[in-house]
Amino acid sequence: FMGSRVLAGARVWSAMRARHAHRDLYDDDIDAVFERALPRLESARYATEYAAALLSFVSAFDDAQVTLRGATVDSVRGVATLPFRVRWADGRAVVTDVVSTEEARALDIRVGQELTAVDGFPLPAWLQERRRAVSAPNDWSRQHLLMTLLPRGAVGASLVRLRDVTGRERQLAVPRRVETMALLPQVERPWQPASIALSGGVAYLDVNRLTEQTVQAELDRHRSARAWVLDLRGTLADSSMVAAAVLRAVRTRPVAVVARELHRYQSVPCLAESLREQTAQCPDEREVRSRVSRGDTTGQYRGRLVALVDERTAGAMERLALALEATTEITFVGSATAGSPAEAVDVPLPGGLVLGVPAAELRRTDGSQWQRVGIAPVVDARLTLRSYRTGTDEVLQRAQEWLAPQLDGRAGRRR
């Protein structure tokens, strides 16, 4: 068992040194991090301790697409959950969705309440303690990922403190249950349909809610709208055909470079002892490939396009955002995207674990860095504590406000 634990750590270390596309963007010295992780790997008595040590090691790679998966990883993060979801807004952990059960109603847990302590720890202490539980490219992505983990933990009661709209705080023993995991909605506002006809001839389409079976019908339904607001604040599976359908419906350029792929190779063996010495002493060959999108532009949607983005726009959804920018005229509204767009390949590890590693770096079409930076919107807008307490989407409202003069002042013209 000990040999497999150390082998797993060594395999992670060697895989990241050889295959990780963003190995020149680490904040930490990965070799030093591995040296610190070895004693924890060697002393791990149980599979969960081994997974916890690997999680802390993997978090140093500063990439949300570097993921460690497996049953023991789930056990470390917790197989049970509190009866609510949380998001970070205005520097606070805000309850965004609550399971509709008698138990949750009896505890009077409501959307818009602020979580100030969890598991008996004040929230700042909890965040600092769990900082190494996730791999994230930047601070805004890290906060988002930590909020998704916050309700999870071992089965049993968790001591939490909630602050309501009046500033009154209550301390509650809230149960974590395994069955609650299946009851929690995976998207905000689960009652909201995938598309809505808004005032002023504007159509709202939530790409996160569209499916391969519904996407074409929803797009066709709003063909006559003067403008589309595409909500990209979420994730898509790499294999999903939704992105291709959206791109096919709105593209106005038949051929466009949507991203640059940067591949690094070492043509000769490198004997440097550390990754930093390797970066400085061992030259690598770099190959840049263009990702080109081609498609028919006849009969495409010709109205105005706005896309809503924030830290939840990651992976395939983030790649869709950049493809839209390259193939049509679109305005981004919201806050910076996650900055973790690359596809990952799986590396099997001992103990039934799998490590996801991006093998190619994606850059913007002009060659500028995309990883850890994200896509910056033209119009800045964010969901605030008020958004959740009033049930309004301030980012969508800001998009409508921006669209109004564009549509009424210069009708029929494209930006």
Short mmCIF file of C-alpha atoms in Angstrom, two decimals:
data_model
loop_
_atom_site.label_atom_id
_atom_site.label_comp_id
_atom_site.label_asym_id
_atom_site.label_seq_id
_atom_site.Cartn_x
_atom_site.Cartn_y
_atom_site.Cartn_z
CA PHE A 1 0.00 0.00 0.00
CA MET A 2 2.82 2.39 0.90
CA GLY A 3 4.53 1.76 -2.43
CA SER A 4 1.34 2.56 -4.36
CA ARG A 5 0.83 5.78 -2.38
CA VAL A 6 4.30 7.10 -3.16
CA LEU A 7 3.95 5.86 -6.74
CA ALA A 8 0.74 7.86 -7.13
CA GLY A 9 2.42 11.04 -5.94
CA ALA A 10 5.40 10.42 -8.22
CA ARG A 11 3.08 9.77 -11.14
CA VAL A 12 1.22 13.03 -10.52
CA TRP A 13 4.50 14.90 -10.27
CA SER A 14 5.97 13.37 -13.43
CA ALA A 15 2.70 13.77 -15.37
CA MET A 16 2.53 17.46 -14.55
CA ARG A 17 6.21 18.02 -15.36
CA ALA A 18 5.90 16.26 -18.70
CA ARG A 19 2.31 16.77 -19.84
CA HIS A 20 0.66 19.72 -18.11
CA ALA A 21 0.23 22.48 -20.69
CA HIS A 22 0.45 25.28 -18.10
CA ARG A 23 3.50 24.17 -16.16
CA ASP A 24 5.19 27.56 -16.63
CA LEU A 25 2.31 29.36 -14.87
CA TYR A 26 2.56 27.79 -11.39
CA ASP A 27 2.66 30.10 -8.39
CA ASP A 28 4.49 27.49 -6.30
CA ASP A 29 7.69 25.52 -6.85
CA ILE A 30 6.10 22.17 -7.73
CA ASP A 31 9.22 20.20 -6.82
CA ALA A 32 9.18 21.73 -3.34
CA VAL A 33 5.46 21.04 -3.05
CA PHE A 34 6.06 17.39 -3.95
CA GLU A 35 8.79 17.13 -1.31
CA ARG A 36 6.38 18.46 1.30
CA ALA A 37 3.65 16.07 0.14
CA LEU A 38 5.82 12.93 0.36
CA PRO A 39 5.71 12.58 4.17
CA ARG A 40 1.91 12.82 4.11
CA LEU A 41 1.71 10.20 1.40
CA GLU A 42 4.07 7.88 3.26
CA SER A 43 2.28 8.27 6.59
CA ALA A 44 -1.25 7.84 5.21
CA ARG A 45 -2.86 4.87 6.96
CA TYR A 46 -6.14 4.80 5.04
CA ALA A 47 -7.24 5.38 1.48
CA THR A 48 -9.00 8.63 2.47
CA GLU A 49 -5.81 10.01 4.05
CA TYR A 50 -3.96 9.14 0.86
CA ALA A 51 -6.63 10.91 -1.26
CA ALA A 52 -6.53 13.96 1.02
CA ALA A 53 -2.74 14.20 0.64
CA LEU A 54 -3.05 13.96 -3.15
CA LEU A 55 -5.79 16.62 -3.21
CA SER A 56 -3.56 19.06 -1.35
CA PHE A 57 -0.74 18.31 -3.80
CA VAL A 58 -2.94 18.67 -6.90
CA SER A 59 -4.29 22.05 -5.71
CA ALA A 60 -0.83 23.57 -6.27
CA PHE A 61 -1.20 23.23 -10.05
CA ASP A 62 -3.44 26.32 -10.27
CA ASP A 63 -5.74 24.94 -12.94
CA ALA A 64 -9.44 24.12 -12.54
CA GLN A 65 -9.14 21.55 -15.33
CA VAL A 66 -6.59 19.61 -13.23
CA THR A 67 -9.01 17.36 -11.37
CA LEU A 68 -8.57 14.36 -9.10
CA ARG A 69 -11.52 11.97 -9.26
CA GLY A 70 -12.45 8.75 -7.52
CA ALA A 71 -14.54 7.26 -4.73
CA THR A 72 -12.03 8.08 -2.00
CA VAL A 73 -11.81 11.70 -3.22
CA ASP A 74 -15.60 11.94 -2.88
CA SER A 75 -15.30 10.56 0.64
CA VAL A 76 -12.77 13.25 1.57
CA ARG A 77 -14.97 16.01 0.18
CA GLY A 78 -18.06 14.50 1.75
CA VAL A 79 -20.79 12.20 0.51
CA ALA A 80 -23.51 14.19 2.28
CA THR A 81 -24.66 17.78 1.92
CA LEU A 82 -26.48 20.51 3.79
CA PRO A 83 -29.94 21.29 2.37
CA PHE A 84 -28.79 24.38 0.44
CA ARG A 85 -26.34 25.67 -2.17
CA VAL A 86 -24.06 28.67 -1.69
CA ARG A 87 -22.46 31.29 -3.96
CA TRP A 88 -19.96 34.04 -3.29
CA ALA A 89 -21.41 37.53 -3.75
CA ASP A 90 -20.30 40.89 -2.34
CA GLY A 91 -17.59 39.11 -0.35
CA ARG A 92 -20.16 36.90 1.39
CA ALA A 93 -21.36 33.31 1.21
CA VAL A 94 -25.01 33.60 0.19
CA VAL A 95 -27.62 30.83 0.21
CA THR A 96 -28.94 30.57 -3.37
CA ASP A 97 -31.09 27.42 -3.36
CA VAL A 98 -32.79 25.50 -0.55
CA VAL A 99 -34.18 21.97 -0.70
CA SER A 100 -37.95 22.06 -0.28
CA THR A 101 -38.34 19.71 2.67
CA GLU A 102 -40.16 19.94 5.98
CA GLU A 103 -36.82 19.86 7.77
CA ALA A 104 -35.43 22.86 5.86
CA ARG A 105 -38.65 24.79 6.36
CA ALA A 106 -38.62 24.04 10.08
CA LEU A 107 -35.09 25.46 10.33
CA ASP A 108 -36.27 28.57 8.42
CA ILE A 109 -33.38 28.48 5.94
CA ARG A 110 -34.11 30.87 3.09
CA VAL A 111 -32.53 32.09 -0.14
CA GLY A 112 -30.57 35.29 0.44
CA GLN A 113 -29.41 34.48 3.96
CA GLU A 114 -25.69 34.86 4.60
CA LEU A 115 -23.58 32.01 5.96
CA THR A 116 -21.09 33.36 8.53
CA ALA A 117 -19.87 30.08 10.07
CA VAL A 118 -19.88 26.41 9.09
CA ASP A 119 -18.87 23.30 11.02
CA GLY A 120 -18.31 25.59 13.99
CA PHE A 121 -15.64 27.66 12.17
CA PRO A 122 -16.05 31.33 11.20
CA LEU A 123 -16.23 31.50 7.43
CA PRO A 124 -12.78 33.16 6.92
CA ALA A 125 -11.17 30.36 8.95
CA TRP A 126 -13.09 27.70 7.00
CA LEU A 127 -11.97 29.21 3.68
CA GLN A 128 -8.35 29.37 4.76
CA GLU A 129 -8.46 25.77 5.99
CA ARG A 130 -9.99 24.49 2.72
CA ARG A 131 -7.91 26.61 0.36
CA ARG A 132 -5.88 23.56 -0.71
CA ALA A 133 -8.98 21.48 -1.36
CA VAL A 134 -9.35 22.78 -4.93
CA SER A 135 -7.10 23.58 -7.87
CA ALA A 136 -8.02 26.98 -9.29
CA PRO A 137 -6.41 29.35 -11.80
CA ASN A 138 -7.29 32.57 -9.94
CA ASP A 139 -9.03 33.94 -6.85
CA TRP A 140 -12.51 34.30 -8.36
CA SER A 141 -12.52 30.70 -9.61
CA ARG A 142 -11.19 29.44 -6.27
CA GLN A 143 -13.98 31.16 -4.34
CA HIS A 144 -16.58 29.67 -6.67
CA LEU A 145 -15.18 26.14 -6.33
CA LEU A 146 -14.96 26.44 -2.54
CA MET A 147 -18.59 27.53 -2.39
CA THR A 148 -19.61 24.35 -4.24
CA LEU A 149 -17.76 22.31 -1.60
CA LEU A 150 -18.97 24.26 1.43
CA PRO A 151 -22.27 22.37 2.00
CA ARG A 152 -20.58 18.97 1.65
CA GLY A 153 -19.14 16.85 4.43
CA ALA A 154 -19.66 13.77 6.55
CA VAL A 155 -23.13 12.55 7.48
CA GLY A 156 -24.37 14.26 10.64
CA ALA A 157 -25.22 17.69 12.03
CA SER A 158 -23.14 20.74 11.16
CA LEU A 159 -23.06 23.81 13.38
CA VAL A 160 -23.72 26.82 11.12
CA ARG A 161 -24.51 30.48 11.63
CA LEU A 162 -26.93 32.31 9.34
CA ARG A 163 -27.47 36.06 9.07
CA ASP A 164 -30.78 37.31 7.68
CA VAL A 165 -31.70 40.53 5.89
CA THR A 166 -32.12 42.39 9.21
CA GLY A 167 -28.61 41.45 10.36
CA ARG A 168 -29.88 39.00 12.98
CA GLU A 169 -27.72 35.89 13.34
CA ARG A 170 -28.83 32.42 14.38
CA GLN A 171 -26.76 29.37 15.21
CA LEU A 172 -28.27 26.12 13.98
CA ALA A 173 -27.41 22.44 13.95
CA VAL A 174 -28.21 21.62 10.32
CA PRO A 175 -28.13 17.95 9.22
CA ARG A 176 -26.01 16.76 6.32
CA ARG A 177 -27.65 13.86 4.53
CA VAL A 178 -26.62 11.67 1.61
CA GLU A 179 -30.09 11.73 0.07
CA THR A 180 -30.10 15.55 0.00
CA MET A 181 -27.42 15.48 -2.70
CA ALA A 182 -29.95 14.22 -5.27
CA LEU A 183 -32.58 16.77 -4.19
CA LEU A 184 -30.44 19.88 -4.60
CA PRO A 185 -30.89 21.64 -7.95
CA GLN A 186 -27.70 21.79 -9.99
CA VAL A 187 -28.54 25.20 -11.46
CA GLU A 188 -29.78 28.41 -9.93
CA ARG A 189 -33.48 29.22 -10.32
CA PRO A 190 -34.43 25.63 -11.30
CA TRP A 191 -38.01 26.70 -11.92
CA GLN A 192 -36.95 29.06 -14.73
CA PRO A 193 -37.38 27.79 -18.32
CA ALA A 194 -34.44 27.51 -20.73
CA SER A 195 -35.68 30.44 -22.82
CA ILE A 196 -37.83 33.50 -22.10
CA ALA A 197 -39.27 36.20 -24.34
CA LEU A 198 -38.33 39.49 -22.64
CA SER A 199 -39.70 42.97 -23.27
CA GLY A 200 -38.51 45.01 -26.23
CA GLY A 201 -38.23 42.04 -28.57
CA VAL A 202 -35.34 40.47 -26.64
CA ALA A 203 -35.05 36.71 -26.09
CA TYR A 204 -33.14 35.14 -23.19
CA LEU A 205 -31.61 31.69 -23.75
CA ASP A 206 -29.88 29.85 -20.92
CA VAL A 207 -27.29 27.66 -22.66
CA ASN A 208 -26.66 25.78 -19.41
CA ARG A 209 -30.27 24.55 -19.46
CA LEU A 210 -30.46 23.72 -23.15
CA THR A 211 -30.09 20.07 -24.11
CA GLU A 212 -29.25 18.33 -27.35
CA GLN A 213 -32.94 17.46 -27.68
CA THR A 214 -34.27 20.99 -27.04
CA VAL A 215 -31.62 23.39 -28.30
CA GLN A 216 -32.72 23.62 -31.94
CA ALA A 217 -36.39 24.07 -31.07
CA GLU A 218 -35.59 26.83 -28.57
CA LEU A 219 -33.36 28.65 -31.05
CA ASP A 220 -35.97 28.42 -33.82
CA ARG A 221 -38.66 29.66 -31.46
CA HIS A 222 -36.92 33.02 -31.03
CA ARG A 223 -35.76 33.62 -34.61
CA SER A 224 -37.87 36.77 -34.89
CA ALA A 225 -36.46 38.41 -31.74
CA ARG A 226 -34.53 41.64 -32.20
CA ALA A 227 -31.78 40.47 -29.87
CA TRP A 228 -30.64 37.32 -28.10
CA VAL A 229 -29.14 37.24 -24.62
CA LEU A 230 -27.15 34.00 -24.36
CA ASP A 231 -26.51 33.03 -20.75
CA LEU A 232 -23.12 31.28 -20.63
CA ARG A 233 -22.82 31.31 -16.83
CA GLY A 234 -22.40 27.59 -16.36
CA THR A 235 -20.68 24.51 -17.70
CA LEU A 236 -21.07 22.21 -20.68
CA ALA A 237 -19.85 18.68 -21.17
CA ASP A 238 -16.97 18.45 -23.64
CA SER A 239 -19.06 16.03 -25.69
CA SER A 240 -22.18 18.22 -25.72
CA MET A 241 -23.59 19.23 -29.11
CA VAL A 242 -25.34 22.29 -27.64
CA ALA A 243 -22.34 24.55 -28.28
CA ALA A 244 -22.17 23.49 -31.94
CA ALA A 245 -25.89 24.18 -32.41
CA VAL A 246 -25.64 27.67 -30.88
CA LEU A 247 -22.57 28.51 -32.96
CA ARG A 248 -24.24 27.22 -36.12
CA ALA A 249 -27.29 29.42 -35.49
CA VAL A 250 -25.48 32.73 -35.03
CA ARG A 251 -22.21 32.63 -36.99
CA THR A 252 -21.73 35.45 -39.52
CA ARG A 253 -18.18 34.55 -40.57
CA PRO A 254 -17.82 31.36 -42.62
CA VAL A 255 -14.19 30.84 -41.54
CA ALA A 256 -12.60 32.08 -38.33
CA VAL A 257 -9.68 31.22 -36.05
CA VAL A 258 -11.29 30.73 -32.63
CA ALA A 259 -8.16 29.94 -30.57
CA ARG A 260 -4.48 29.06 -30.74
CA GLU A 261 -3.21 25.73 -29.42
CA LEU A 262 0.27 25.79 -27.94
CA HIS A 263 2.05 22.42 -27.69
CA ARG A 264 5.42 22.04 -25.98
CA TYR A 265 7.85 19.23 -26.74
CA GLN A 266 11.35 18.33 -25.58
CA SER A 267 13.36 17.10 -28.52
CA VAL A 268 16.26 15.87 -26.35
CA PRO A 269 16.31 14.31 -22.85
CA CYS A 270 16.44 16.87 -20.05
CA LEU A 271 18.37 15.91 -16.93
CA ALA A 272 17.58 18.98 -14.81
CA GLU A 273 16.64 18.03 -11.27
CA SER A 274 13.80 20.51 -10.74
CA LEU A 275 11.03 21.88 -12.90
CA ARG A 276 12.33 25.43 -12.51
CA GLU A 277 15.83 24.35 -13.60
CA GLN A 278 14.25 22.43 -16.48
CA THR A 279 12.36 25.54 -17.60
CA ALA A 280 15.55 27.62 -17.51
CA GLN A 281 18.10 25.12 -18.83
CA CYS A 282 16.25 22.79 -21.18
CA PRO A 283 14.86 24.36 -24.34
CA ASP A 284 11.56 23.02 -25.56
CA GLU A 285 10.09 23.04 -29.01
CA ARG A 286 6.84 24.95 -29.35
CA GLU A 287 4.25 24.27 -31.96
CA VAL A 288 1.31 26.62 -32.43
CA ARG A 289 -1.78 25.31 -34.18
CA SER A 290 -4.82 27.35 -35.11
CA ARG A 291 -8.26 26.12 -34.17
CA VAL A 292 -10.38 27.04 -37.16
CA SER A 293 -14.16 27.08 -37.22
CA ARG A 294 -15.94 26.71 -40.56
CA GLY A 295 -19.63 26.80 -41.30
CA ASP A 296 -22.46 28.06 -43.46
CA THR A 297 -23.72 31.58 -42.73
CA THR A 298 -26.86 31.55 -44.90
CA GLY A 299 -30.13 31.89 -43.04
CA GLN A 300 -28.41 32.63 -39.73
CA TYR A 301 -29.83 34.77 -36.93
CA ARG A 302 -29.02 38.42 -37.68
CA GLY A 303 -30.20 40.22 -34.56
CA ARG A 304 -28.03 41.66 -31.80
CA LEU A 305 -26.16 39.24 -29.57
CA VAL A 306 -25.19 39.59 -25.93
CA ALA A 307 -23.57 36.90 -23.78
CA LEU A 308 -23.67 36.77 -19.97
CA VAL A 309 -20.45 35.44 -18.40
CA ASP A 310 -18.85 35.09 -14.96
CA GLU A 311 -16.57 32.73 -13.01
CA ARG A 312 -18.92 29.82 -13.75
CA THR A 313 -18.10 30.14 -17.48
CA ALA A 314 -15.42 27.45 -17.67
CA GLY A 315 -14.23 24.57 -19.82
CA ALA A 316 -16.41 23.91 -22.87
CA MET A 317 -18.63 26.91 -22.06
CA GLU A 318 -15.60 29.20 -22.00
CA ARG A 319 -14.45 27.80 -25.35
CA LEU A 320 -17.93 28.51 -26.74
CA ALA A 321 -17.64 32.11 -25.54
CA LEU A 322 -14.40 32.63 -27.43
CA ALA A 323 -15.77 30.86 -30.53
CA LEU A 324 -18.75 33.23 -30.50
CA GLU A 325 -16.42 36.21 -30.25
CA ALA A 326 -14.45 34.98 -33.27
CA THR A 327 -17.35 33.97 -35.53
CA THR A 328 -19.90 36.74 -34.97
CA GLU A 329 -20.46 40.17 -33.43
CA ILE A 330 -21.26 39.69 -29.74
CA THR A 331 -20.96 41.76 -26.56
CA PHE A 332 -20.03 40.17 -23.24
CA VAL A 333 -21.77 41.37 -20.09
CA GLY A 334 -20.87 40.24 -16.57
CA SER A 335 -17.51 39.51 -14.93
CA ALA A 336 -14.33 37.67 -15.94
CA THR A 337 -14.67 34.02 -16.96
CA ALA A 338 -12.90 31.20 -15.13
CA GLY A 339 -9.70 31.23 -17.17
CA SER A 340 -9.53 27.43 -17.47
CA PRO A 341 -10.66 26.51 -21.00
CA ALA A 342 -8.43 23.60 -22.05
CA GLU A 343 -9.62 20.02 -22.51
CA ALA A 344 -8.10 17.49 -20.11
CA VAL A 345 -6.81 13.98 -20.74
CA ASP A 346 -7.04 11.32 -18.03
CA VAL A 347 -4.05 9.81 -16.26
CA PRO A 348 -4.91 6.70 -14.17
CA LEU A 349 -3.43 6.52 -10.66
CA PRO A 350 -3.15 3.72 -8.10
CA GLY A 351 -6.14 3.35 -5.79
CA GLY A 352 -8.76 3.74 -8.50
CA LEU A 353 -8.12 7.47 -8.89
CA VAL A 354 -7.98 9.46 -12.13
CA LEU A 355 -6.11 12.70 -12.71
CA GLY A 356 -7.32 15.07 -15.43
CA VAL A 357 -4.48 17.04 -17.09
CA PRO A 358 -4.77 19.62 -19.91
CA ALA A 359 -2.21 18.60 -22.52
CA ALA A 360 -2.40 21.68 -24.79
CA GLU A 361 -2.52 25.33 -23.80
CA LEU A 362 -5.26 27.41 -25.40
CA ARG A 363 -4.56 31.05 -26.15
CA ARG A 364 -6.62 33.89 -27.53
CA THR A 365 -6.67 34.38 -31.29
CA ASP A 366 -4.04 37.12 -31.00
CA GLY A 367 -1.76 34.76 -29.07
CA SER A 368 -2.34 36.39 -25.68
CA GLN A 369 -2.74 34.34 -22.50
CA TRP A 370 -6.18 32.91 -21.76
CA GLN A 371 -5.38 30.47 -18.95
CA ARG A 372 -5.76 32.08 -15.48
CA VAL A 373 -6.92 35.36 -17.11
CA GLY A 374 -10.28 34.51 -18.65
CA ILE A 375 -12.41 36.65 -20.94
CA ALA A 376 -13.05 40.18 -19.71
CA PRO A 377 -16.56 41.48 -20.51
CA VAL A 378 -17.16 44.79 -22.23
CA VAL A 379 -19.94 45.67 -19.78
CA ASP A 380 -19.13 44.93 -16.13
CA ALA A 381 -22.00 43.61 -14.00
CA ARG A 382 -22.20 41.20 -11.06
CA LEU A 383 -24.76 39.36 -9.02
CA THR A 384 -24.93 40.93 -5.57
CA LEU A 385 -26.49 40.03 -2.25
CA ARG A 386 -29.47 42.09 -3.36
CA SER A 387 -29.89 39.87 -6.42
CA TYR A 388 -30.56 36.81 -4.29
CA ARG A 389 -32.67 38.58 -1.67
CA THR A 390 -34.96 40.15 -4.26
CA GLY A 391 -34.91 37.30 -6.78
CA THR A 392 -33.64 39.55 -9.57
CA ASP A 393 -30.80 38.91 -12.01
CA GLU A 394 -28.86 42.18 -12.02
CA VAL A 395 -26.53 40.97 -14.77
CA LEU A 396 -29.46 40.23 -17.08
CA GLN A 397 -31.00 43.59 -16.19
CA ARG A 398 -27.74 45.34 -17.07
CA ALA A 399 -27.69 43.52 -20.43
CA GLN A 400 -31.24 44.70 -21.16
CA GLU A 401 -30.30 48.27 -20.20
CA TRP A 402 -27.32 48.14 -22.56
CA LEU A 403 -29.40 46.66 -25.38
CA ALA A 404 -32.24 49.19 -25.24
CA PRO A 405 -30.40 52.15 -26.84
CA GLN A 406 -28.58 49.83 -29.23
CA LEU A 407 -31.87 48.51 -30.57
CA ASP A 408 -33.92 51.71 -30.50
CA GLY A 409 -31.18 54.17 -31.40
CA ARG A 410 -29.67 52.25 -34.32
CA ALA A 411 -32.30 49.74 -35.35
CA GLY A 412 -31.12 47.16 -37.81
CA ARG A 413 -27.43 48.00 -37.46
CA ARG A 414 -24.84 45.64 -36.00
CA ARG A 415 -22.14 46.68 -33.56
#
